[in-house]
PDB file of C-alpha atoms in Angstrom:
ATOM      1  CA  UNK A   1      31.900 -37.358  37.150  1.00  0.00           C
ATOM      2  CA  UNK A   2      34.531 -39.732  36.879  1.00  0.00           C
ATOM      3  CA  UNK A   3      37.408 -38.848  35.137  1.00  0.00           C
ATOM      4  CA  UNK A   4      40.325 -41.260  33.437  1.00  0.00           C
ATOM      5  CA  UNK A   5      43.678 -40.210  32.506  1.00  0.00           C
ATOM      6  CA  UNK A   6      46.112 -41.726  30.448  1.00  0.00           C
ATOM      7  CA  UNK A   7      49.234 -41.539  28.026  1.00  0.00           C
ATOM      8  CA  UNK A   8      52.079 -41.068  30.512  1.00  0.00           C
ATOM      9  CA  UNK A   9      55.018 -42.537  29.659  1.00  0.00           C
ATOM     10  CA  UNK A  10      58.862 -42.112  29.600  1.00  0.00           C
ATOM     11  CA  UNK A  11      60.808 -39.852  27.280  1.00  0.00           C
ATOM     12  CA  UNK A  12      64.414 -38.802  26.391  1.00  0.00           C
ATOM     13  CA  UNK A  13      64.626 -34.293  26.719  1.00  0.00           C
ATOM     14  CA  UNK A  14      62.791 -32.911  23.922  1.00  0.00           C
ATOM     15  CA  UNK A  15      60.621 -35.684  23.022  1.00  0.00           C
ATOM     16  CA  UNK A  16      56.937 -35.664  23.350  1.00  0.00           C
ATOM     17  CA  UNK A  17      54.083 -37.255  25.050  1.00  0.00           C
ATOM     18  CA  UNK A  18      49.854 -36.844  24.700  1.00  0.00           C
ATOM     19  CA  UNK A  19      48.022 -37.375  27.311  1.00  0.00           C
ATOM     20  CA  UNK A  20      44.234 -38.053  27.612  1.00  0.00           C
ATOM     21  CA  UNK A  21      41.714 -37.838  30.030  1.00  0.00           C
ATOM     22  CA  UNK A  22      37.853 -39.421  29.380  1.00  0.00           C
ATOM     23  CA  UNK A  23      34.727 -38.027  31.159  1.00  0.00           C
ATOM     24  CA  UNK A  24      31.970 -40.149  32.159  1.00  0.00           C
ATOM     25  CA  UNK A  25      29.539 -37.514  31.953  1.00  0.00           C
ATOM     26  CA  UNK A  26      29.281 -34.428  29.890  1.00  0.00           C
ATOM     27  CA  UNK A  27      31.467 -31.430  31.272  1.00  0.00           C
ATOM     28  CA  UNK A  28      29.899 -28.082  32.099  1.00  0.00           C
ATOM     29  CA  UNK A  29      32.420 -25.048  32.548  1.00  0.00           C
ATOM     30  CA  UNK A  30      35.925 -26.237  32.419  1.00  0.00           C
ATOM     31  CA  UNK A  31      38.822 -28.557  32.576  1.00  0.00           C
ATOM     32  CA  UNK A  32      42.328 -28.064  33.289  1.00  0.00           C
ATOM     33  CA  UNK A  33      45.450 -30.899  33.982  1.00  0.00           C
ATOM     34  CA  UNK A  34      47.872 -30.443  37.150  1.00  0.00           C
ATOM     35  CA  UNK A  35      50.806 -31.875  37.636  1.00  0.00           C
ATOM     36  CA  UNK A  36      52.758 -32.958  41.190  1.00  0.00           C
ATOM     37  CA  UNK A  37      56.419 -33.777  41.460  1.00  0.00           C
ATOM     38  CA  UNK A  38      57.623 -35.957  44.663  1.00  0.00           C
ATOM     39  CA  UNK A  39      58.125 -33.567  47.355  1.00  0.00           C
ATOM     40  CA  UNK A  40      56.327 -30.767  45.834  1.00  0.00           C
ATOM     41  CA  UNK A  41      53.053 -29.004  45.964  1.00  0.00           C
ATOM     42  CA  UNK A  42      50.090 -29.754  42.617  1.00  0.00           C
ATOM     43  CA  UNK A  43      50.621 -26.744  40.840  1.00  0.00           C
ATOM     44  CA  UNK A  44      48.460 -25.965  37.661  1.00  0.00           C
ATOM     45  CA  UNK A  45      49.468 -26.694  33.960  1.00  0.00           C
ATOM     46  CA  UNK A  46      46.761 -25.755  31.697  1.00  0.00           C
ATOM     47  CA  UNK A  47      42.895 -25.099  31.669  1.00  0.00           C
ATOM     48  CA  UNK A  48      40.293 -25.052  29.097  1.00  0.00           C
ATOM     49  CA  UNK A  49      37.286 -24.164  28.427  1.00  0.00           C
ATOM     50  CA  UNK A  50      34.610 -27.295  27.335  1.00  0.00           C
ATOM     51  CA  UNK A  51      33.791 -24.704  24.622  1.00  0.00           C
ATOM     52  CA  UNK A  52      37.414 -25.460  23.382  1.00  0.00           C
ATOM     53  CA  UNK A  53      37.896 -21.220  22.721  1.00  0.00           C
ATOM     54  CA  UNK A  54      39.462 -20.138  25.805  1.00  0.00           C
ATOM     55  CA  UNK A  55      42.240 -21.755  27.098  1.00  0.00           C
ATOM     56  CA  UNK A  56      45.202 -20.594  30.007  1.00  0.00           C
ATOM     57  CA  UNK A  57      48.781 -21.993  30.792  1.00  0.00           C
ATOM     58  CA  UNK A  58      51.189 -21.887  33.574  1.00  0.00           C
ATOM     59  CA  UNK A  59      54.215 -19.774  32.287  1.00  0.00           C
ATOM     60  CA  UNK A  60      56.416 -23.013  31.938  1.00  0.00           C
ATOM     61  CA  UNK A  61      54.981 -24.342  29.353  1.00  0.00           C
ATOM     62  CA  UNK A  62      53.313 -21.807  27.371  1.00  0.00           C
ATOM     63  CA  UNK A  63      54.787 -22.486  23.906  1.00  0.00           C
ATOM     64  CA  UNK A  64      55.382 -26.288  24.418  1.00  0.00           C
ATOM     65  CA  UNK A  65      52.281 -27.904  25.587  1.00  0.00           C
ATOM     66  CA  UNK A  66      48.523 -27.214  24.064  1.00  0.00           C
ATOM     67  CA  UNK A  67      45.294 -28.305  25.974  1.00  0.00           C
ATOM     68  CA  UNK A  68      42.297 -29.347  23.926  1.00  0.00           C
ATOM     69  CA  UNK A  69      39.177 -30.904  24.199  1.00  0.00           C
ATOM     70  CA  UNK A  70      36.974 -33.692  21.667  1.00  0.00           C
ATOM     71  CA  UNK A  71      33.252 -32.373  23.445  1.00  0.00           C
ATOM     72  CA  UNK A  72      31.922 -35.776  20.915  1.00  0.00           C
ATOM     73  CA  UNK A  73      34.223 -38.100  22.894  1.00  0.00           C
ATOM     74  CA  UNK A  74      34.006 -36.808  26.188  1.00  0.00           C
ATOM     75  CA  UNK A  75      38.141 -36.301  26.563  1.00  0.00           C
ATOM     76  CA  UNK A  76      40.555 -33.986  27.525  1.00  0.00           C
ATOM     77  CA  UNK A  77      43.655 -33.917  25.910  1.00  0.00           C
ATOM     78  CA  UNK A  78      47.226 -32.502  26.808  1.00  0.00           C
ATOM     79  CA  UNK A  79      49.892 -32.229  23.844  1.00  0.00           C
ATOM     80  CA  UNK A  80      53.081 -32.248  25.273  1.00  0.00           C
ATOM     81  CA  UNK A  81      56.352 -31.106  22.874  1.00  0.00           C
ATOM     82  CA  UNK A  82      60.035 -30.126  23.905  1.00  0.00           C
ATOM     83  CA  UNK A  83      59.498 -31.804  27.207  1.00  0.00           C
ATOM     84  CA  UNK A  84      62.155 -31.234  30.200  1.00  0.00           C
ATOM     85  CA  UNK A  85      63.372 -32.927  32.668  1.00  0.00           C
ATOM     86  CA  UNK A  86      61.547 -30.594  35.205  1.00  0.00           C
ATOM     87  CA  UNK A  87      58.342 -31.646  33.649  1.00  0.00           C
ATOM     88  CA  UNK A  88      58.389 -34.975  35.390  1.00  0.00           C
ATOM     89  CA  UNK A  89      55.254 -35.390  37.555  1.00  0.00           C
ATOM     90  CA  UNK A  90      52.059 -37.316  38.084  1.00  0.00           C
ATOM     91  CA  UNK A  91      49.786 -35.433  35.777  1.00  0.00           C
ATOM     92  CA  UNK A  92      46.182 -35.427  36.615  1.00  0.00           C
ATOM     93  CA  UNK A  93      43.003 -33.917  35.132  1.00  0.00           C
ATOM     94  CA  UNK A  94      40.107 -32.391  36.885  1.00  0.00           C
ATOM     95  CA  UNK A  95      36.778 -30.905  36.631  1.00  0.00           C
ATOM     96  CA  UNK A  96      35.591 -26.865  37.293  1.00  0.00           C
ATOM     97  CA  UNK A  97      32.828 -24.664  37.495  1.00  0.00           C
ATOM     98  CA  UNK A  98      35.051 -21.403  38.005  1.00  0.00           C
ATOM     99  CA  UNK A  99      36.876 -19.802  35.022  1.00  0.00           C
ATOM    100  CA  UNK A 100      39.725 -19.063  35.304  1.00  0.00           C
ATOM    101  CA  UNK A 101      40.818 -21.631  38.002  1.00  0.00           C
ATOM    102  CA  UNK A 102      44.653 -22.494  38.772  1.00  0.00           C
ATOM    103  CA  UNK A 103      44.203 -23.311  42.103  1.00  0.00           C
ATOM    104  CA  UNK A 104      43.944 -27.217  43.153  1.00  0.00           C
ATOM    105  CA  UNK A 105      41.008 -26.214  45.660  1.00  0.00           C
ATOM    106  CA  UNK A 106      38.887 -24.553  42.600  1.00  0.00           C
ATOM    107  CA  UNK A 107      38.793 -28.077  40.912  1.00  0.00           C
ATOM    108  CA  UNK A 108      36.328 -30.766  41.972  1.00  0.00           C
ATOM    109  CA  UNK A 109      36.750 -33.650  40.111  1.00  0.00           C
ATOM    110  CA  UNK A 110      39.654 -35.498  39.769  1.00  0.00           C
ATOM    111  CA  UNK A 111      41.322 -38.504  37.410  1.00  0.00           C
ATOM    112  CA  UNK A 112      43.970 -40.983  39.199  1.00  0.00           C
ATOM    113  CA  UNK A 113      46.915 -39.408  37.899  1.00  0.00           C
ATOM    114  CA  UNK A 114      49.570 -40.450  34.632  1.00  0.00           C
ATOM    115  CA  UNK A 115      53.358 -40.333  35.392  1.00  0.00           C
ATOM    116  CA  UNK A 116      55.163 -38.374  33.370  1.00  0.00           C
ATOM    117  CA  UNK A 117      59.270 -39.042  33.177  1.00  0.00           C
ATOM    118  CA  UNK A 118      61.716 -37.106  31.231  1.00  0.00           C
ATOM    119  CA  UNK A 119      65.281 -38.291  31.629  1.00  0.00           C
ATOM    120  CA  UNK A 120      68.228 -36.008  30.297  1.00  0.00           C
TER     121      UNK A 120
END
């Protein structure tokens, strides 16, 4: 599976960004996006289900960002509201078979990554 993210972009605190992420081939179990700041380990954002009815968040963003999927188009999607300075990062999506998966290891696929930059 090959996997293509996009959407990144720059925004001013409290502005908002969506990100997307195409499949090449249909998705079985689950998706989820990560995110890695400079210096710091990938640490898990959101998951989701390719059913679109189950869907998990890191505790920092729960209430600002939603994860969906479009199972007709293939694409992930990451709606990002309220952002934060702390939410800069390369964002990435990936592929699972394991529900629920947060860890980086648990993912198989991967996209090439979408900067993210929030400036205060």
């Amino acid at each position: 599976v090959q996997l293509q993210a996009s959407g990144g972009g720059s925004v001013q605190a409290g502005g908002s960004l969506r990100l997307s992420c195409a499949a090449s081939e249909p998705i079985t179990t689950a998706m989820g996006w990560f995110r890695q700041a400079p210096g710091k380990e990938r640490e898990f954002v959101a998951g989701i289900k390719w059913s679109g009815d189950t869907t998990n968040y890191a505790d920092s963003v729960k209430g600002r960002f939603t994860i969906s999927v479009d199972g007709s188009k293939r694409t992930l999607y990451l709606q990002m509201n309220n952002l934060k300075s702390e939410d800069s990062a390369v964002y990435y999506c990936a592929t699972t078979e394991l529900w629920v998966a947060v860890l980086p290891s648990s993912y198989d696929h991967w996209g090439q990554g979408t900067q993210v930059t929030v400036s205060s």
